[in-house]
Coordinates of C-alpha atoms and ligand atoms in Angstrom, one line a residue:
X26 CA 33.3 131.1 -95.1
X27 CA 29.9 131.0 -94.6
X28 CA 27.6 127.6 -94.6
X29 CA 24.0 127.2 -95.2
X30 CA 21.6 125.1 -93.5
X31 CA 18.2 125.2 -95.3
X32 CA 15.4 124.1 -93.0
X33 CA 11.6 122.6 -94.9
X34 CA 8.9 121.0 -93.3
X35 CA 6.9 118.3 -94.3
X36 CA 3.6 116.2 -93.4
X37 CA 1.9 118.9 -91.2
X38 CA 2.3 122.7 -90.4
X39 CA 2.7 123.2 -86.7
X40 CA 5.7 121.2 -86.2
X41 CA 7.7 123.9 -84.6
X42 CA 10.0 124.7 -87.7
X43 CA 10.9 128.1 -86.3
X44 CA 11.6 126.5 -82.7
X45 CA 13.9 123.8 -84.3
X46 CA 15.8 126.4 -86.6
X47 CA 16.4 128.4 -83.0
X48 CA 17.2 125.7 -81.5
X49 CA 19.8 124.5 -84.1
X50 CA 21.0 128.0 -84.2
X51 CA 21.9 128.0 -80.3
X52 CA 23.5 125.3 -80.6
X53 CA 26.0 126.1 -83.1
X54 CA 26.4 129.1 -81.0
X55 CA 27.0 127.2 -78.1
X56 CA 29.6 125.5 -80.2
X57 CA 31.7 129.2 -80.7
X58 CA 30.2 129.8 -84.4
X59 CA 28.9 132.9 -85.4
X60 CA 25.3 132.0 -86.7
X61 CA 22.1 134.0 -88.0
X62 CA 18.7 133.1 -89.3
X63 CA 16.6 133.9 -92.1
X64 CA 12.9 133.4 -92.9
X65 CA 12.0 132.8 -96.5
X66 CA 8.1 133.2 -96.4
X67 CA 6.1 131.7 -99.7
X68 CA 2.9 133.5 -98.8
X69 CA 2.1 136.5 -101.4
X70 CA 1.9 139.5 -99.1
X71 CA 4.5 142.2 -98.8
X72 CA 4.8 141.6 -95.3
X73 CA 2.9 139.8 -92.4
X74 CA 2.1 143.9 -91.1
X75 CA -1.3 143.8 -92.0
X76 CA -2.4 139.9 -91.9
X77 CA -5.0 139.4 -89.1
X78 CA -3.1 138.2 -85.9
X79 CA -5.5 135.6 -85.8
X80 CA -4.3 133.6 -89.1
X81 CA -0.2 135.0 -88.5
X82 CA -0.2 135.3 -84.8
X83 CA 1.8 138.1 -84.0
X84 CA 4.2 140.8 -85.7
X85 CA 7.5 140.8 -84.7
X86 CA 9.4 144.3 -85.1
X87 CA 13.3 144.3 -86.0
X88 CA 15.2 147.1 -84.5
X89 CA 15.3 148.2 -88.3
X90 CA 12.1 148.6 -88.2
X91 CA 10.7 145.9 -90.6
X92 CA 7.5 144.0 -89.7
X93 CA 8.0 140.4 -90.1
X94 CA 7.5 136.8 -89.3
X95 CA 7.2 135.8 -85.3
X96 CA 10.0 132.6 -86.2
X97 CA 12.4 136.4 -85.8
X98 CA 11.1 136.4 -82.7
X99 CA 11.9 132.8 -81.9
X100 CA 15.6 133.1 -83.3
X101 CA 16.5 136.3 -81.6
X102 CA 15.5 134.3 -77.9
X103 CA 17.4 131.7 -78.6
X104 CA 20.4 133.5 -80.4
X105 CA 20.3 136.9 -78.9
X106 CA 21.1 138.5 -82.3
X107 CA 19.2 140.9 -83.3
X108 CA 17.7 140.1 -87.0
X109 CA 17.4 142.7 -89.6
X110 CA 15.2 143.7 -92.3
X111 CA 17.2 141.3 -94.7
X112 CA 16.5 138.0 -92.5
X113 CA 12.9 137.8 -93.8
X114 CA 11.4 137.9 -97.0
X115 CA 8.2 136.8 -98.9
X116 CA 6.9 136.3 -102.5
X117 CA 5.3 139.5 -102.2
X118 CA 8.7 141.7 -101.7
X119 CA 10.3 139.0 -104.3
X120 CA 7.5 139.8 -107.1
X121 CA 7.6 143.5 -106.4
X122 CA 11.2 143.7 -106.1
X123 CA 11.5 141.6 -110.0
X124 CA 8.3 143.8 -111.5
X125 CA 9.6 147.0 -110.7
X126 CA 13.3 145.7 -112.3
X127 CA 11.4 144.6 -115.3
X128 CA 9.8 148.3 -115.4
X129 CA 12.8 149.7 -115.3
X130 CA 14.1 148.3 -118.4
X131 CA 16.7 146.4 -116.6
X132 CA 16.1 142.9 -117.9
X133 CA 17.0 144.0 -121.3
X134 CA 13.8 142.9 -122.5
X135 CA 14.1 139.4 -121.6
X136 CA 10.8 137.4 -121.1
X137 CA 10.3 137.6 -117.1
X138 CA 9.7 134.2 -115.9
X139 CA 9.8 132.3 -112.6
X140 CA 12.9 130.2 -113.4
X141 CA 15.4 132.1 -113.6
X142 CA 14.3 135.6 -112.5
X143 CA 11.8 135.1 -109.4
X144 CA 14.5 132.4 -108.4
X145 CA 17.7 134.2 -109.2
X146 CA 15.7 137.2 -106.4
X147 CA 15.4 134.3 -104.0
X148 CA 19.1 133.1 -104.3
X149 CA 20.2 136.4 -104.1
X150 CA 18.4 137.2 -100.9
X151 CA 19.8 134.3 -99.7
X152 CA 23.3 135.2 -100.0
X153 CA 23.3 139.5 -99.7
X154 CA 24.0 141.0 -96.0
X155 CA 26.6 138.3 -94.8
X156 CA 28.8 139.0 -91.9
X157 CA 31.3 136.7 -91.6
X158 CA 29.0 134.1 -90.0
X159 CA 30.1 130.9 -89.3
X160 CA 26.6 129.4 -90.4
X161 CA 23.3 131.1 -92.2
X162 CA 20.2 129.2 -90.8
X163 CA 17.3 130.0 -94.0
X164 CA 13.8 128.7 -93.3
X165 CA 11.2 128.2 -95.8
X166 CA 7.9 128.7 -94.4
X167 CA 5.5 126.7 -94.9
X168 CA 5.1 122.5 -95.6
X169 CA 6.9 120.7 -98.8
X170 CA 4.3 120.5 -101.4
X171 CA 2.9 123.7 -101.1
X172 CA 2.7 125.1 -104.7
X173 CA 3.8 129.3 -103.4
X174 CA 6.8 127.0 -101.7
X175 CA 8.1 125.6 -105.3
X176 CA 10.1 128.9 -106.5
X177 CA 11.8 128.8 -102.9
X178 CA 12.3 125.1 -103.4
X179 CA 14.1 125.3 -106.7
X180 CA 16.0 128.4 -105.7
X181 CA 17.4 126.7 -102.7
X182 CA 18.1 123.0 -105.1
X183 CA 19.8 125.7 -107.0
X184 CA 21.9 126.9 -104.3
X185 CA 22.8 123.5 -103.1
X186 CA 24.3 122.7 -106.8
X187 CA 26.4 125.9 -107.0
X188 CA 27.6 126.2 -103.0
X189 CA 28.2 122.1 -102.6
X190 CA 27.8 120.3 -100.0
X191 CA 30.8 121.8 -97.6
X192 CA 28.7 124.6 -98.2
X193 CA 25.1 123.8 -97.5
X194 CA 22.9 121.1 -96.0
X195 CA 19.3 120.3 -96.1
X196 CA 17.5 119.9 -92.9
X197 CA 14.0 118.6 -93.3
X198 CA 11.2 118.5 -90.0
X199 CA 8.9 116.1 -90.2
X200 CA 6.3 114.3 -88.0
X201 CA 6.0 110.2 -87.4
X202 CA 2.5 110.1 -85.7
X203 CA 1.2 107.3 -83.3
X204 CA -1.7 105.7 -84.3
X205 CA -2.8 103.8 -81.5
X206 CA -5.0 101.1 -83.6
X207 CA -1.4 99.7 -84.5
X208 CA 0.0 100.9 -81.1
X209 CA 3.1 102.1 -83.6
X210 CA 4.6 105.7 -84.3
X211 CA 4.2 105.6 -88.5
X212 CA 6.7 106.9 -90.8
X213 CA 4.8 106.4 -94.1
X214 CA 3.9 110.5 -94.1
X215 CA 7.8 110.9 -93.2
X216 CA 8.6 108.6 -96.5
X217 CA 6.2 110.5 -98.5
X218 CA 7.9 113.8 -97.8
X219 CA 10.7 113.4 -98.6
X220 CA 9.7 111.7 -101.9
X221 CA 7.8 115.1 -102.6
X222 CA 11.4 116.6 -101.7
X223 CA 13.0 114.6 -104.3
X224 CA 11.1 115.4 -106.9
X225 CA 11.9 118.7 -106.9
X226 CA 15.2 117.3 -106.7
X227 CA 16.5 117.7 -103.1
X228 CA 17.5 114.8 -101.2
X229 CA 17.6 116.1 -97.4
X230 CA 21.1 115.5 -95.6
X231 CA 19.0 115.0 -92.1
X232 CA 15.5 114.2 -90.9
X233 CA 14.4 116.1 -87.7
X234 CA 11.3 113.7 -86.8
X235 CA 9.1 115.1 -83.9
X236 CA 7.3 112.5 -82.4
X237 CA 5.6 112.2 -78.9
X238 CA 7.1 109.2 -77.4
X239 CA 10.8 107.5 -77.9
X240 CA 11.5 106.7 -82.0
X241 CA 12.5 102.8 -81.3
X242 CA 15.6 102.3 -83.4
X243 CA 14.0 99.9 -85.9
X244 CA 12.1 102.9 -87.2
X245 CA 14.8 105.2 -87.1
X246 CA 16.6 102.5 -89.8
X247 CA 12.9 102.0 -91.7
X248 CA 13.1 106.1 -92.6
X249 CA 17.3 106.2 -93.4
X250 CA 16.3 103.2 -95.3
X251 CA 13.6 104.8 -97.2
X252 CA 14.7 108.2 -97.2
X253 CA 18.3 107.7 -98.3
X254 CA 19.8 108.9 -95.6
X255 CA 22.4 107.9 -93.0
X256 CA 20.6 106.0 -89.4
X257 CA 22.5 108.7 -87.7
X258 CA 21.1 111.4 -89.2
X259 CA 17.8 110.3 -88.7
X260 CA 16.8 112.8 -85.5
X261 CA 14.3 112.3 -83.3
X262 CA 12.7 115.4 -81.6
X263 CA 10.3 114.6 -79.0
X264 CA 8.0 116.7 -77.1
X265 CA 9.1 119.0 -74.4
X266 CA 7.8 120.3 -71.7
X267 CA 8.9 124.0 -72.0
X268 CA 10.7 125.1 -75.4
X269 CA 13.8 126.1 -73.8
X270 CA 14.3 122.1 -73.2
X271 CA 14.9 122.1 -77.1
X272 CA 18.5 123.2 -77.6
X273 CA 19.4 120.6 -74.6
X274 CA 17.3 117.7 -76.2
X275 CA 18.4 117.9 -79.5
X276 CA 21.8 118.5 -78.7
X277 CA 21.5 114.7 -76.6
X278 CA 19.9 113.1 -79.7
X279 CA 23.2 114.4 -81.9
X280 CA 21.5 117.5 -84.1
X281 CA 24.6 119.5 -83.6
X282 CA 27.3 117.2 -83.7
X283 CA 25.6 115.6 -87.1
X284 CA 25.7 118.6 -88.7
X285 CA 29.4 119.1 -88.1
X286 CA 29.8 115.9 -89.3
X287 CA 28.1 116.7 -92.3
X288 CA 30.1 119.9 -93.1
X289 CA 33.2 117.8 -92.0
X290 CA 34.3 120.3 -88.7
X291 CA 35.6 118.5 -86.3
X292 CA 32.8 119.3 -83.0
X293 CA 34.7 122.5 -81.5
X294 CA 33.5 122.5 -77.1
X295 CA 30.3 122.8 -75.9
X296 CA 28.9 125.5 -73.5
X297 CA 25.5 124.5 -72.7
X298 CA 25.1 125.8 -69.3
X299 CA 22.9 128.5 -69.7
X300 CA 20.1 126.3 -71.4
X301 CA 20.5 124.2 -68.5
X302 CA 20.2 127.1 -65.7
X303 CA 17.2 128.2 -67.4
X304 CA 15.6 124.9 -68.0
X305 CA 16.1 124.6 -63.9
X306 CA 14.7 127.9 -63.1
X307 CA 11.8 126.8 -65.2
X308 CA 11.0 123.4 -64.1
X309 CA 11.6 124.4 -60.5
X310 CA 10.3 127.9 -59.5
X311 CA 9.9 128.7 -56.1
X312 CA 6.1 130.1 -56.4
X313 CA 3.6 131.0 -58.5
X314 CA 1.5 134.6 -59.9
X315 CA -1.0 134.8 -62.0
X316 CA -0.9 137.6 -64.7
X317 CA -4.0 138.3 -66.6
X318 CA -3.7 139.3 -70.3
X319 CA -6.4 141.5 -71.4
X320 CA -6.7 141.7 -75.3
X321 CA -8.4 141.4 -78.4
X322 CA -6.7 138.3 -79.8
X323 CA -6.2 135.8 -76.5
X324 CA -7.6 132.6 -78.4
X325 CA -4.7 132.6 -80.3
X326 CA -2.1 133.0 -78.0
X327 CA 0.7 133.1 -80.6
X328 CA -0.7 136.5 -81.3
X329 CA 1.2 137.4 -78.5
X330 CA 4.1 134.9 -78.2
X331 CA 7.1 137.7 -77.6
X332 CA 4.7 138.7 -74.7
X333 CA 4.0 135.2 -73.3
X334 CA 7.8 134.9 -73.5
X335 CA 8.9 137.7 -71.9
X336 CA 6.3 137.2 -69.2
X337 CA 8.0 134.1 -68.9
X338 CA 11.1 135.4 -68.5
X339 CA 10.4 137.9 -66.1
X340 CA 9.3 134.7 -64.4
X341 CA 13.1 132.9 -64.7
X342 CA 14.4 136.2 -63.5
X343 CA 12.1 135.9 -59.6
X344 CA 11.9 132.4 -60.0
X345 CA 8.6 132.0 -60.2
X346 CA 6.1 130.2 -62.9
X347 CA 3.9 133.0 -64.3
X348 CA 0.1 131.7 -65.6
X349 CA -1.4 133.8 -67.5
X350 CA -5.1 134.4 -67.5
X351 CA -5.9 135.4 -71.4
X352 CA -9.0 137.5 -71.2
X353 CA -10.8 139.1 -73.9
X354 CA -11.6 142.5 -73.0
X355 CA -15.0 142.8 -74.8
X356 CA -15.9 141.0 -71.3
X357 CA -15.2 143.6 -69.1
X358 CA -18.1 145.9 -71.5
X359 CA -20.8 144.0 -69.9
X360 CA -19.9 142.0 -67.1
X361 CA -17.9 143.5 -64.1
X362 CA -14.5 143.4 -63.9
X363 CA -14.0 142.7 -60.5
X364 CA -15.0 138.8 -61.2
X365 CA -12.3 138.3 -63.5
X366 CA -9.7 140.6 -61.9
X367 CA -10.0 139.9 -58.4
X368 CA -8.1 136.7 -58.2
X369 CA -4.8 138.1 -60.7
X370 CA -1.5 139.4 -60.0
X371 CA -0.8 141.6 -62.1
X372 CA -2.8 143.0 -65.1
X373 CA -1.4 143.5 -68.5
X374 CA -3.0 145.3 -71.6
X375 CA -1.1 144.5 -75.0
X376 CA -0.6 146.2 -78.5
X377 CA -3.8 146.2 -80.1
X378 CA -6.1 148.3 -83.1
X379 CA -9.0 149.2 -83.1
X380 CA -12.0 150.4 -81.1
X381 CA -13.5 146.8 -80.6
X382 CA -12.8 145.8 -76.9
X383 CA -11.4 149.1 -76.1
X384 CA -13.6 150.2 -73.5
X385 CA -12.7 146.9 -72.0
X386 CA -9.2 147.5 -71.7
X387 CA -10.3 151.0 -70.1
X388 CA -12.2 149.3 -67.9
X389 CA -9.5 146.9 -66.7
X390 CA -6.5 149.8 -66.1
X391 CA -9.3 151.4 -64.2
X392 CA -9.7 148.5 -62.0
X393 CA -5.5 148.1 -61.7
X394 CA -5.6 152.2 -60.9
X395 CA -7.9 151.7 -58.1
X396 CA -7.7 148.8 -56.7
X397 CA -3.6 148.9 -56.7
X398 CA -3.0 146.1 -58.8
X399 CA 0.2 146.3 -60.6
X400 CA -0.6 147.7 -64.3
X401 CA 1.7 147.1 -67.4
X402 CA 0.2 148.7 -70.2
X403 CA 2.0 148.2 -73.5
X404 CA 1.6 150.3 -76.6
X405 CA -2.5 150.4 -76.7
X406 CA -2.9 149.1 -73.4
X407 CA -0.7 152.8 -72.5
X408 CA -3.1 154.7 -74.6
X409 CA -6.2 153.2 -72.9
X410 CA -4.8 153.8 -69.8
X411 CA -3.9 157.7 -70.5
X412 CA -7.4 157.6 -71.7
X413 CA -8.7 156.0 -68.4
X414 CA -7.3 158.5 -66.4
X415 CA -8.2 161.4 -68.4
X416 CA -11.7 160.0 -68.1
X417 CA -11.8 159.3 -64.3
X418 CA -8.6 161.3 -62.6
X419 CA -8.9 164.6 -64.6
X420 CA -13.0 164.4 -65.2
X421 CA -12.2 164.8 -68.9
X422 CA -15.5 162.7 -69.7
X423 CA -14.8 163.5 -74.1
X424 CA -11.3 161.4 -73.5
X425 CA -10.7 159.5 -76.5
X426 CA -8.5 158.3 -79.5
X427 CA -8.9 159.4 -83.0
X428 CA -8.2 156.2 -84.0
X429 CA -12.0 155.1 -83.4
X430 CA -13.0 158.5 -85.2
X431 CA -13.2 162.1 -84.6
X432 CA -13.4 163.1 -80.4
X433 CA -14.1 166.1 -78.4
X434 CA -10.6 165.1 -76.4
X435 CA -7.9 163.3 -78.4
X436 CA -5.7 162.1 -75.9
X437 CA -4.3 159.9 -78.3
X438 CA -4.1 161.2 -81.7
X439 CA -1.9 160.8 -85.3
X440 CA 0.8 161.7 -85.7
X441 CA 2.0 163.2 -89.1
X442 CA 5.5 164.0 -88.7
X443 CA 8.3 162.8 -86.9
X444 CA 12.1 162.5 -86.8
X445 CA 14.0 159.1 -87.6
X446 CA 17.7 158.8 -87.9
X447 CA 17.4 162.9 -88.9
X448 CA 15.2 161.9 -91.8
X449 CA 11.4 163.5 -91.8
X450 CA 9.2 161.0 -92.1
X451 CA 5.8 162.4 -93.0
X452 CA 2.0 160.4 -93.3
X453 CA -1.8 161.0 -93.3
X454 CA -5.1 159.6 -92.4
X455 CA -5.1 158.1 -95.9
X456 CA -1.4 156.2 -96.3
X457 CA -1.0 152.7 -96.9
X458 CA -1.7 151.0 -93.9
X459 CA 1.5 148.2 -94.9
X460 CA 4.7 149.3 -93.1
X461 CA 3.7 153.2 -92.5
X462 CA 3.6 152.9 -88.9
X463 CA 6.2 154.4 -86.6
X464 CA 8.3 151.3 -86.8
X465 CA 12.1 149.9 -85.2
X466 CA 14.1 151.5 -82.5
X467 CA 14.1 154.9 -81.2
X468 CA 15.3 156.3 -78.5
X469 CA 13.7 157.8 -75.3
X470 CA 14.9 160.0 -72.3
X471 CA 13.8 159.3 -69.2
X472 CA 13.2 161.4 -65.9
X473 CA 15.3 161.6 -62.7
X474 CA 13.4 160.1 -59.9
X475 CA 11.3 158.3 -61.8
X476 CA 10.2 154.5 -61.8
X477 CA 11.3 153.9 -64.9
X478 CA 14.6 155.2 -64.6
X479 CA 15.7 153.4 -61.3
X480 CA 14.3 149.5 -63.4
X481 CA 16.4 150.4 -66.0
X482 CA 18.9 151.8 -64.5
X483 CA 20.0 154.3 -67.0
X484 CA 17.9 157.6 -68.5
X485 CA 18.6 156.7 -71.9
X486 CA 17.1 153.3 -73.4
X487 CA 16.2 152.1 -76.7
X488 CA 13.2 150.5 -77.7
X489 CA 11.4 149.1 -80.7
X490 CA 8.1 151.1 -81.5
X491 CA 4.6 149.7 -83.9
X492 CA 2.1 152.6 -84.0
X493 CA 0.5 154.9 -85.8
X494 CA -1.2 157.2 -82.8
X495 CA 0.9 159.0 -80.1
X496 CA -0.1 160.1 -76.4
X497 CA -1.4 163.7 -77.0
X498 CA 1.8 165.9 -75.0
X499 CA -0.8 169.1 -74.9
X500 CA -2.8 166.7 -71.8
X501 CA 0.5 166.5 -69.7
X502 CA 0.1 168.9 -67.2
X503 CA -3.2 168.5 -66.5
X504 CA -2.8 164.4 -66.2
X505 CA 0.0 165.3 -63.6
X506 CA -1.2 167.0 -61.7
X507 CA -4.3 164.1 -61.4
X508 CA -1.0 162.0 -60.7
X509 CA 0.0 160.3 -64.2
X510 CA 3.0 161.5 -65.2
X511 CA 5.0 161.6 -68.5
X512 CA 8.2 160.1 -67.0
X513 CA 9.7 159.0 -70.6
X514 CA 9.9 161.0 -73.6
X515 CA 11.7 161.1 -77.3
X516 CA 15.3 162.5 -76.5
X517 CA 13.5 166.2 -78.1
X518 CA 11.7 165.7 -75.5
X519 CA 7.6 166.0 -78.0
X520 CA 6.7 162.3 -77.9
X521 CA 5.5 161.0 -74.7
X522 CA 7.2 157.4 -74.4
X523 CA 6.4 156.3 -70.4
X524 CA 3.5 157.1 -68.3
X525 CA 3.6 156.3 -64.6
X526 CA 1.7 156.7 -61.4
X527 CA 4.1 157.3 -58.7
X528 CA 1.5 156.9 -56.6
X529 CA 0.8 152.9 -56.9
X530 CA 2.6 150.1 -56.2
X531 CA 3.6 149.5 -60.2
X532 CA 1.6 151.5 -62.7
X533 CA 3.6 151.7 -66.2
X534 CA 2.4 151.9 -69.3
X535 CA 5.2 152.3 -72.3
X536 CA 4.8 153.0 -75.9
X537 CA 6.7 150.9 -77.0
X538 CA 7.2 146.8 -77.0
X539 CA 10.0 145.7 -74.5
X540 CA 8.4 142.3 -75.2
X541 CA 10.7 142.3 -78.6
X542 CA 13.5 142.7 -76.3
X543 CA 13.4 140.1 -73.7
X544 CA 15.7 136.9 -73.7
X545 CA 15.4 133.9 -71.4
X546 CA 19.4 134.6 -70.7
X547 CA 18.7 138.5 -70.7
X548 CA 15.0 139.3 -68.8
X549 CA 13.7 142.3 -70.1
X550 CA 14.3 144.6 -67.2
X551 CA 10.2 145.8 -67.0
X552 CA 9.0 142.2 -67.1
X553 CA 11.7 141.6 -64.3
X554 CA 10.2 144.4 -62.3
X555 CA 6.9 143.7 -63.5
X556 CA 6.8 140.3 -62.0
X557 CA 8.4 141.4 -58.6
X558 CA 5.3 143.8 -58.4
X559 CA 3.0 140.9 -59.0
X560 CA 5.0 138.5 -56.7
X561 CA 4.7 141.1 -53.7
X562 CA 1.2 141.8 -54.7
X563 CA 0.8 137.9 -54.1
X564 CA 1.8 138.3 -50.5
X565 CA -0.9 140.8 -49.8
X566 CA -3.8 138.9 -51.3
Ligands
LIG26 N1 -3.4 151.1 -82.4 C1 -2.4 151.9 -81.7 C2 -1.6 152.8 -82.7 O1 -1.6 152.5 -83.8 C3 -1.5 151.0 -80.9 C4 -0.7 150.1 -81.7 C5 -0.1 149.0 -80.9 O2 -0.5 148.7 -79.8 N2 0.9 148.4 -81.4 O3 -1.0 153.7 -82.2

């Protein structure tokens, strides 16, 4: 029997709602439940594919392929389970879902209207693809009182009514702020909340209150008072000083155990020791690297949070703390790079579109190339890179991508037909630009001898792909024998999926995103080796 935990948000955004729903989720798993998560999103767009990484941060990839929210990314860290397509959804895919039902005829010419159709699609998300979980963990983006949030708000009152309370719980996150005039942390916005929560007729089961200092209990008592709910299930959740601390801290403050209580299991054991190893490896790491990050989006770093983490975590697996350098590559187009580079580790270019800042990133794999400075150059930052060298190994001066327009040298060019799952999948310059990207897992081959093969460890790996331009294969010979090699490629052996210099101390650049992949518990094995390169480059410098 599957239960539901439905997790809002109130007073602020930015409260970590996707962290605490993780965090919850680990727990429960820590506990011997089986446990998933799902992301309602209110927001009107079909998927977060095309918002700008500055308002959405980044896009997180399912192995199914689906773009969606970054929270995924949040609940496959903390749960290792992979999420599917079916764990995120937003008004958009509701409204076109319901529109093209009502075009079909199959509403029997009802009048189409919020309550019941756009809710009776939200419910029925809710509850399709179930697995025999133990507990479904569903989100609603954004903060209580948001009108896009009200059909998700109703639909999940609705929910609560027909699945009862063994079957589902209300979680609410809210905020008591300090105000330091009255030296006091305030619950007033927490009370007001949840009054906006009743009146759409929810009454929360359980408060999660971040704060940023101890809750003293007589406050704790002023919001169960006020709130209608039990002291007890009043939670505080106080600031951390690395995330993974969060299963650990709210487990001490009683998150999980309440919510047994709640659902009426009696608290099964506890295996927390792997949140505990990892908060050590953080809190105590045995040196230092610095890694810079050279992108297009680095002032909002939660444009690349699955990076940051996995950075991270190829950090926990050398025991080491990794700081990262965010540097916006338009930089290196008219200052040198050699000021910003000189004092790094390790250089990394990320995913990116578009032509601004490209000749940046160029610039910076040029400087890894030559000056021996281990290179990591994912998706985009592997094109640039195959573009660099073509530039400056082969003396291919044209080298370019067709993304920023026509060239004399695609080195990186569209693709307009590939395989998936033994299914064609054909586009054009002029397709939608939502979801028509070469998107989820695929496959890749890769050679005996190689770098790559000896990190993995196997010649056959799986990895999520987001791109529309592939690594032109007809430049292969000529870049190897300038000392780049193609050292992964699709199993058919057309798509070029690794580049490598064997001739560098750690010169990679993937096609892919093994960032999607990476889990504190379970280092992503190129982050891993990444960081050993940086952490050896240290000793030299
Ligand atoms: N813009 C490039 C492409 O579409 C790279 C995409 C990416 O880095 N995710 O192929």
């Amino acid at each position: 029997m599957t239960r539901f935990i439905f997790i809002t948000g109130g007073v602020v955004s930015s409260l970590g709602k996707g962290l605490a729903s993780a965090a919850l989720g680990a727990l429960l798993q820590a506990r011997g439940f089986k446990v998933r998560l799902r992301k309602l999103d209110p927001y009107i767009n079909v998927d977060p594919g095309t918002m700008s990484p500055y308002q959405h941060g980044e896009v997180f990839v399912t192995e199914d392929g689906a773009e969606t929210d970054l929270d995924l990314g949040h609940y496959e860290r903390f749960t290792g389970v992979n999420a599917l397509r079916t764990d995120n959804v937003t008004t958009g895919q509701i409204y076109s879902k319901v529109i093209a039902k009502e075009r079909r005829g199959e509403y029997l010419g009802a009048t189409i209207q919020v309550i019941p159709h756009i809710t009776d699609a939200i419910k029925e998300f809710v509850m399709s693809d179930l697995d025999g979980e133990d507990f479904m963990l569903c989100e609603i983006g954004g903060t209580v009182g948001d009108i896009e949030g009200l059909p998700f708000l109703e639909a999940i009152r609705q929910l609560g009514n027909e699945l009862g309370r063994e079957r589902s719980m209300f979680m609410h996150l809210t905020l008591l702020p300090y105000v330091a005039a009255a030296g006091e942390l305030k619950t007033k916005p927490t009370q007001h909340s949840v009054k906006e929560l009743q009146s759409v007729g929810i009454q929360p089961d359980l408060l999660l209150c971040r704060a940023d200092r101890p809750i003293p209990d007589s406050e704790r008592r002023k919001v169960a008072l006020f709130c209608n709910v039990r002291t007890e299930a009043v939670v505080p959740a106080l600031d951390v000083e690395t995330i993974y601390q969060v299963p650990l801290t709210y487990h001490e403050q009683g998150l999980d155990s309440e919510v047994l209580r709640h659902f009426n299991i009696a608290a099964p054991p506890l295996k927390l020791d792997r949140w505990q190893e990892i908060v050590r490896r953080v809190m105590a790491p045995e040196g230092e690297v610095a890694i810079a990050i050279v992108g297009k989006y680095t002032g909002l770093h939660d444009a690349y949070k699955s990076l940051a983490e996995a950075l991270t975590h190829g950090g926990i697996a050398n025991n080491v703390r990794v700081n990262v350098k965010w540097l916006e590559s338009e930089i290196f187009e008219n200052e040198n790079t050699v000021t910003h580079l000189e004092d790094v580790h390790g250089i990394l270019v990320p995913g990116g579109f578009g032509e601004r800042g490209s000749e940046g990133k160029i610039n910076a794999a040029r400087f890894a190339r030559e000056r021996h400075v281990p290179y990591f150059g994912i998706c985009f930052g592997m094109q640039m890179a195959v573009i660099e060298a073509a530039r400056n190994l082969v003396g291919i001066k044209g080298a370019s991508s067709t993304e920023f327009g026509a060239c004399s040298d695609p080195l990186v060019g569209l693709m307009t037909e590939w395989e998936q799952g033994g299914v064609k999948q054909v586009r054009s310059e002029d397709t939608d630009k939502g979801g028509s990207m070469r998107l989820g897992a695929y496959p890749a081959a890769l050679s005996a001898n190689s770098k790559v093969r000896s990190i993995y460890g196997s010649g056959s790996i799986s990895e999520r792909h987001r791109h529309r331009y592939e690594v032109n294969p007809a430049y292969e010979a000529q870049l190897a024998k300038a000392g780049l090699v193609f050292s992964g490629k699709s199993p058919d052996g057309v798509l070029p999926e690794i580049v490598e210099i064997p001739d560098h101390p750690w010169f990679i650049g993937v096609q892919f995103h093994p960032e999607l992949k990476s889990r504190p518990f379970d280092p992503h094995p190129l982050f891993t080796d990444f960081i050993r390169a940086a952490v050896e480059q240290s000793r030299l410098v």
